Short mmCIF file of C-alpha atoms and ligand atoms in Angstrom, two decimals:
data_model
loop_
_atom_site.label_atom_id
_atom_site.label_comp_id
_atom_site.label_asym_id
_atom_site.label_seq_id
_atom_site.Cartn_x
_atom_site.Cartn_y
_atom_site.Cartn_z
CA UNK A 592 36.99 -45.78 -25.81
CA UNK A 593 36.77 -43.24 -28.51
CA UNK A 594 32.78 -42.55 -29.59
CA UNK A 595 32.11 -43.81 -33.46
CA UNK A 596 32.10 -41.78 -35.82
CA UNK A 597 28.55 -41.33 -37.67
CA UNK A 598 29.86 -42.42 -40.97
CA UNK A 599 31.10 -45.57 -39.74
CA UNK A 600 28.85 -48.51 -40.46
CA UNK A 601 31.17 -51.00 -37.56
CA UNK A 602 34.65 -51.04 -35.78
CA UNK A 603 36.42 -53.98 -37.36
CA UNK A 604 39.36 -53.24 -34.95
CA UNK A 605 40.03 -51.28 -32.05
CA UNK A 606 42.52 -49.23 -30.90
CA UNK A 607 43.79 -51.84 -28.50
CA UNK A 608 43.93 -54.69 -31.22
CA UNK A 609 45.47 -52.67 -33.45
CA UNK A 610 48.13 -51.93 -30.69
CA UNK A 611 48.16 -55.37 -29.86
CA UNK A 612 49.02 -56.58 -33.41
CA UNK A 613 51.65 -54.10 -34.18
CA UNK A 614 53.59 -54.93 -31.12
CA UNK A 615 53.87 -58.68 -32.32
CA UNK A 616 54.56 -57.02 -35.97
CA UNK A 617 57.28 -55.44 -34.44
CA UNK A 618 58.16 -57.98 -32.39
CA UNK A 619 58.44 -60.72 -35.37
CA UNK A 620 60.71 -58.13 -37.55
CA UNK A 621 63.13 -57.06 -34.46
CA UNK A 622 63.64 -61.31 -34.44
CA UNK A 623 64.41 -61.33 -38.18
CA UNK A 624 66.38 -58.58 -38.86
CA UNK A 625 68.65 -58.21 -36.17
CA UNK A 626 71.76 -57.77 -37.29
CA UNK A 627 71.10 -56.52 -40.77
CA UNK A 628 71.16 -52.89 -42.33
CA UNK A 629 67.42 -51.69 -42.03
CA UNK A 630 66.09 -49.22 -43.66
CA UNK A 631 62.12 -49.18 -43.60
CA UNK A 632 60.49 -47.66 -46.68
CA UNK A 633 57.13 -46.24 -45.98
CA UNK A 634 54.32 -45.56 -48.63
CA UNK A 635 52.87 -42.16 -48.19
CA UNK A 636 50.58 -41.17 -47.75
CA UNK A 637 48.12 -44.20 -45.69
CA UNK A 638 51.01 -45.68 -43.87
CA UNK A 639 52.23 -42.46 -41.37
CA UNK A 640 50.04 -44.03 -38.33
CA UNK A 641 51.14 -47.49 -39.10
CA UNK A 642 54.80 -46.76 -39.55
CA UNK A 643 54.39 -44.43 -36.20
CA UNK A 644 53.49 -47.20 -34.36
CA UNK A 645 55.80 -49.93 -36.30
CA UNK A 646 58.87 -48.80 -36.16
CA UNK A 647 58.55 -47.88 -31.96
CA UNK A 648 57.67 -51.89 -31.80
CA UNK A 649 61.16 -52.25 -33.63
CA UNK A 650 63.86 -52.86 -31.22
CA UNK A 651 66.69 -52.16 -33.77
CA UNK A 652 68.73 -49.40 -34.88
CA UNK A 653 66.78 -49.05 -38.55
CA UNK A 654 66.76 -45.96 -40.97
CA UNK A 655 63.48 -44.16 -42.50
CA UNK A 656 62.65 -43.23 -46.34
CA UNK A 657 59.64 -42.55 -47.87
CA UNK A 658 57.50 -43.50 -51.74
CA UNK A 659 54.53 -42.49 -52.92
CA UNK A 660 52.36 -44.49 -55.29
CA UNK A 661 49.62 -42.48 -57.46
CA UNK A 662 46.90 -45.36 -57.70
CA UNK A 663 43.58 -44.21 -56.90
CA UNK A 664 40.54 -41.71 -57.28
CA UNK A 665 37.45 -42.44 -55.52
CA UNK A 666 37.20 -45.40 -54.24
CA UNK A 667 37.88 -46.95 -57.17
CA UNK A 668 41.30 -48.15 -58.32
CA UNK A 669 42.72 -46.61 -61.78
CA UNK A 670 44.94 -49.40 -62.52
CA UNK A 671 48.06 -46.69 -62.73
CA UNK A 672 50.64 -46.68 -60.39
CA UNK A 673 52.67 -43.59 -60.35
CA UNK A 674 55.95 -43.51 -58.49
CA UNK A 675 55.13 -39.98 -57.17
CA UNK A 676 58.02 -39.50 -54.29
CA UNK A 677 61.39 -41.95 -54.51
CA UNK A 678 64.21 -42.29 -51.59
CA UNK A 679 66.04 -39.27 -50.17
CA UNK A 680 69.26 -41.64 -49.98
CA UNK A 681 70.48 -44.68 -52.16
CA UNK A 682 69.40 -47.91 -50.61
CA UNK A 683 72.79 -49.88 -51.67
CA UNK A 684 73.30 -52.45 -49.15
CA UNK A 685 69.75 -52.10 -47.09
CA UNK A 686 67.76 -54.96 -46.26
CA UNK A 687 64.38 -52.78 -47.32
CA UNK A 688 61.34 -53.33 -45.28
CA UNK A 689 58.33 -51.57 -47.28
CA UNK A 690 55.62 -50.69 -45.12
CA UNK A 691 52.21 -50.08 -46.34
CA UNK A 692 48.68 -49.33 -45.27
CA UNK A 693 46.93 -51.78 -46.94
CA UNK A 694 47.69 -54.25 -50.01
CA UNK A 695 44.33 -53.76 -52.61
CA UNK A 696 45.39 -54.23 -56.05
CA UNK A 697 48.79 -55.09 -55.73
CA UNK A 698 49.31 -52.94 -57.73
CA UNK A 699 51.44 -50.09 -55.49
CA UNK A 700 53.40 -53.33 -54.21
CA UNK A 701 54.71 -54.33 -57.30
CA UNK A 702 55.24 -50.94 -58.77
CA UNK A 703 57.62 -50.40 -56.08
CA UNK A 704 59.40 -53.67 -55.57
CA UNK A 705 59.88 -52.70 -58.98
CA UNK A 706 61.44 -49.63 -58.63
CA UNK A 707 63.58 -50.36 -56.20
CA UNK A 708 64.91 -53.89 -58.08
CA UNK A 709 67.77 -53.26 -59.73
CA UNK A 710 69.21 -50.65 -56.83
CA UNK A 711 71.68 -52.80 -55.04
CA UNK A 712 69.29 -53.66 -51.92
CA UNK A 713 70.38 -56.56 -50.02
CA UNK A 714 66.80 -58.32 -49.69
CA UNK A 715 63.26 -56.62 -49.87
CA UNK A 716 60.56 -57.87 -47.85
CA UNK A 717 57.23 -55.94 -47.23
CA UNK A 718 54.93 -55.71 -44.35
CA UNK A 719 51.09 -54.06 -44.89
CA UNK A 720 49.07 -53.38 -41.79
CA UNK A 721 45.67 -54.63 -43.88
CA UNK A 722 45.60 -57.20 -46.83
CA UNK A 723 42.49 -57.39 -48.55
CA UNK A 724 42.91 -60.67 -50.81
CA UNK A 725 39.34 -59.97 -52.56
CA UNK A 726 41.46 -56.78 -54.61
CA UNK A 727 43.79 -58.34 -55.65
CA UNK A 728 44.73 -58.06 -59.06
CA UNK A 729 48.78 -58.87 -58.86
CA UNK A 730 50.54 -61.70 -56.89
CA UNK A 731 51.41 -59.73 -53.52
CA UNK A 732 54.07 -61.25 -51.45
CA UNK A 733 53.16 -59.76 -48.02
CA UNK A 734 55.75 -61.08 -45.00
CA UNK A 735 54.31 -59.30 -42.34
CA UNK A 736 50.40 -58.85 -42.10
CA UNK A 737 48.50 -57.10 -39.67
CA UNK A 738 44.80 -58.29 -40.26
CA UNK A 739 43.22 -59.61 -43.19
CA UNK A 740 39.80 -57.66 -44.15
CA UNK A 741 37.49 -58.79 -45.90
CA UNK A 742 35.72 -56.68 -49.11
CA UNK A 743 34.42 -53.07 -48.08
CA UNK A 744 35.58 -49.66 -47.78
CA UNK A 745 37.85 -49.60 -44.79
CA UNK A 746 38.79 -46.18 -42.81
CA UNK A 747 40.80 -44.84 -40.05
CA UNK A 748 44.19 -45.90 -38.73
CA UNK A 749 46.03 -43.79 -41.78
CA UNK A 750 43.49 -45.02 -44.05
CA UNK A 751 40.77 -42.83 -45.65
CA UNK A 752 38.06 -41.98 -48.27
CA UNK A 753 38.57 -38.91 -50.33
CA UNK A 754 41.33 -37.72 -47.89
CA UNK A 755 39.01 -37.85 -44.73
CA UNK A 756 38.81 -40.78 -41.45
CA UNK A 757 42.34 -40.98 -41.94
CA UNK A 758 42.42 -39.53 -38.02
CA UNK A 759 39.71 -42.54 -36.78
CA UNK A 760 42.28 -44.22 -33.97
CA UNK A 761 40.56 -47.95 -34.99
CA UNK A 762 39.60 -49.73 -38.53
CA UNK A 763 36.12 -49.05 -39.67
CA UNK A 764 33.72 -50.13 -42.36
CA UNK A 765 32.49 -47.12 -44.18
CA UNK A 766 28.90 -46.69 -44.20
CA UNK A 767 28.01 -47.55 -47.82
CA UNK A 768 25.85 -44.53 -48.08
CA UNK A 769 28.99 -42.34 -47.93
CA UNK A 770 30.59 -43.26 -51.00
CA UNK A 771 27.24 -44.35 -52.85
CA UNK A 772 25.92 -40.52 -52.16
CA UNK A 773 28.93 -38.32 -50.95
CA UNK A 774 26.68 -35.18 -50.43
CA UNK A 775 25.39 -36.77 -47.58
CA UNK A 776 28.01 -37.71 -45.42
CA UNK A 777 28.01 -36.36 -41.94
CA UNK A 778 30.44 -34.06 -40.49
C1 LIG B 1306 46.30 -46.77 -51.00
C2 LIG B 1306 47.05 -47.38 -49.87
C3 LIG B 1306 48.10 -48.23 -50.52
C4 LIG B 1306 47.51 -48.53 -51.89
C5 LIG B 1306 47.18 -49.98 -51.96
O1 LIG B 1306 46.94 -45.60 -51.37
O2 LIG B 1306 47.60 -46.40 -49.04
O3 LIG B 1306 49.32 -47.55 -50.65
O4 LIG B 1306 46.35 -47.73 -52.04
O5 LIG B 1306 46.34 -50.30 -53.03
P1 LIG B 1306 46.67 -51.32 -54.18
O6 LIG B 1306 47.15 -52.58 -53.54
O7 LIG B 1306 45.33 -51.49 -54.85
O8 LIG B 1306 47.67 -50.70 -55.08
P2 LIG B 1306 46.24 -44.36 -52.08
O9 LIG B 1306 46.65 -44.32 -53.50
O10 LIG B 1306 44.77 -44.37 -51.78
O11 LIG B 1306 46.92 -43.12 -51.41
P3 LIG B 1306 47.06 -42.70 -49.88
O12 LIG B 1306 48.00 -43.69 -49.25
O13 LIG B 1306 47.61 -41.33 -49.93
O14 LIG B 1306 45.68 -42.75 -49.25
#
């Protein structure tokens, strides 16, 4: 039991759900895509823990590539999404699995099921660790979903605030005061 971090207002989950859920994430994709040419395509930068985790639940030979989306500043969305990082290597013939941190917006989902339509992928599919529904500005279709959250600045697990929490091992609200008066945040 790690001890919380002063800036964090609650856990939401816990190391042990969050291992918990990705197992039967994992468990749930090795069932569907066995068989198929998988390549998963992670969104930097929020994802790394996630996809860590993920693709050791995945009990399937599967191949890695990595996107990055340029979306935010703050805490508050800009509305732009950047394609910032494409593939290493063509995904002709993959069945893509995009993995992402959390699904906002909508707007880094779409700008990349975007990009990559049009490349010769077999069938594209995404999973997000986190959807929070209350963001959402685009139709998101998420297949795989680790929790739902509700409204609030989550942190940890990958995920952080002005590039910090990101090392938290469970999902926490952010204490409001740390993004209504930055200067003060502890640490
Ligand atoms: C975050 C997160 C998702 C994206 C989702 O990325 O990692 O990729 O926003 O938001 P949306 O659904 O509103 O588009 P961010 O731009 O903060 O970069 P990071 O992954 O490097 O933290």
């Amino acid at each position: 039991m790690s001890t919380l971090h002063p800036d964090i207002e609650k856990v939401l989950f816990s190391e042990t759900e969050i291992r918990r859920r990705v197992i039967a994430l994992g468990r749930a994709i090795t069932r569907d895509f066995r068989g198929k040419d998988l390549l998963l395509v992670a969104v930097l930068r929020g994802s790394f823990i996630f996809l860590a985790d993920l693709v050791r639940a995945i009990q399937l030979p599967c191949a890695l590539d990595f996107m990055a989306v340029s979306s935010y500043a703050g805490s508050e969305s800009t509305g732009i999404a950047r394609v910032t990082l494409d593939l290493k290597k063509s995904p002709v013939g993959k069945h893509v699995l995009l993995v992402e941190d959390v699904v906002d917006t909508g707007l880094t989902l779409a700008r990349l099921r975007g990009a990559l339509k049009g490349r010769g992928v077999r069938s594209m599919k995404a999973c997000a660790f986190l959807d929070k529904p209350s963001g959402r500005r685009r139709v998101a279709r998420i297949d795989y979903r680790g929790f739902t959250v509700p409204d609030g600045f989550v942190v940890g697990y990958g995920l952080d605030y002005n590039e910090r929490y990101r090392n938290l091992p469970y999902l926490g609200l952010l204490k409001r005061r740390v993004f209504e008066h930055p200067g003060k945040a502890d640490l």
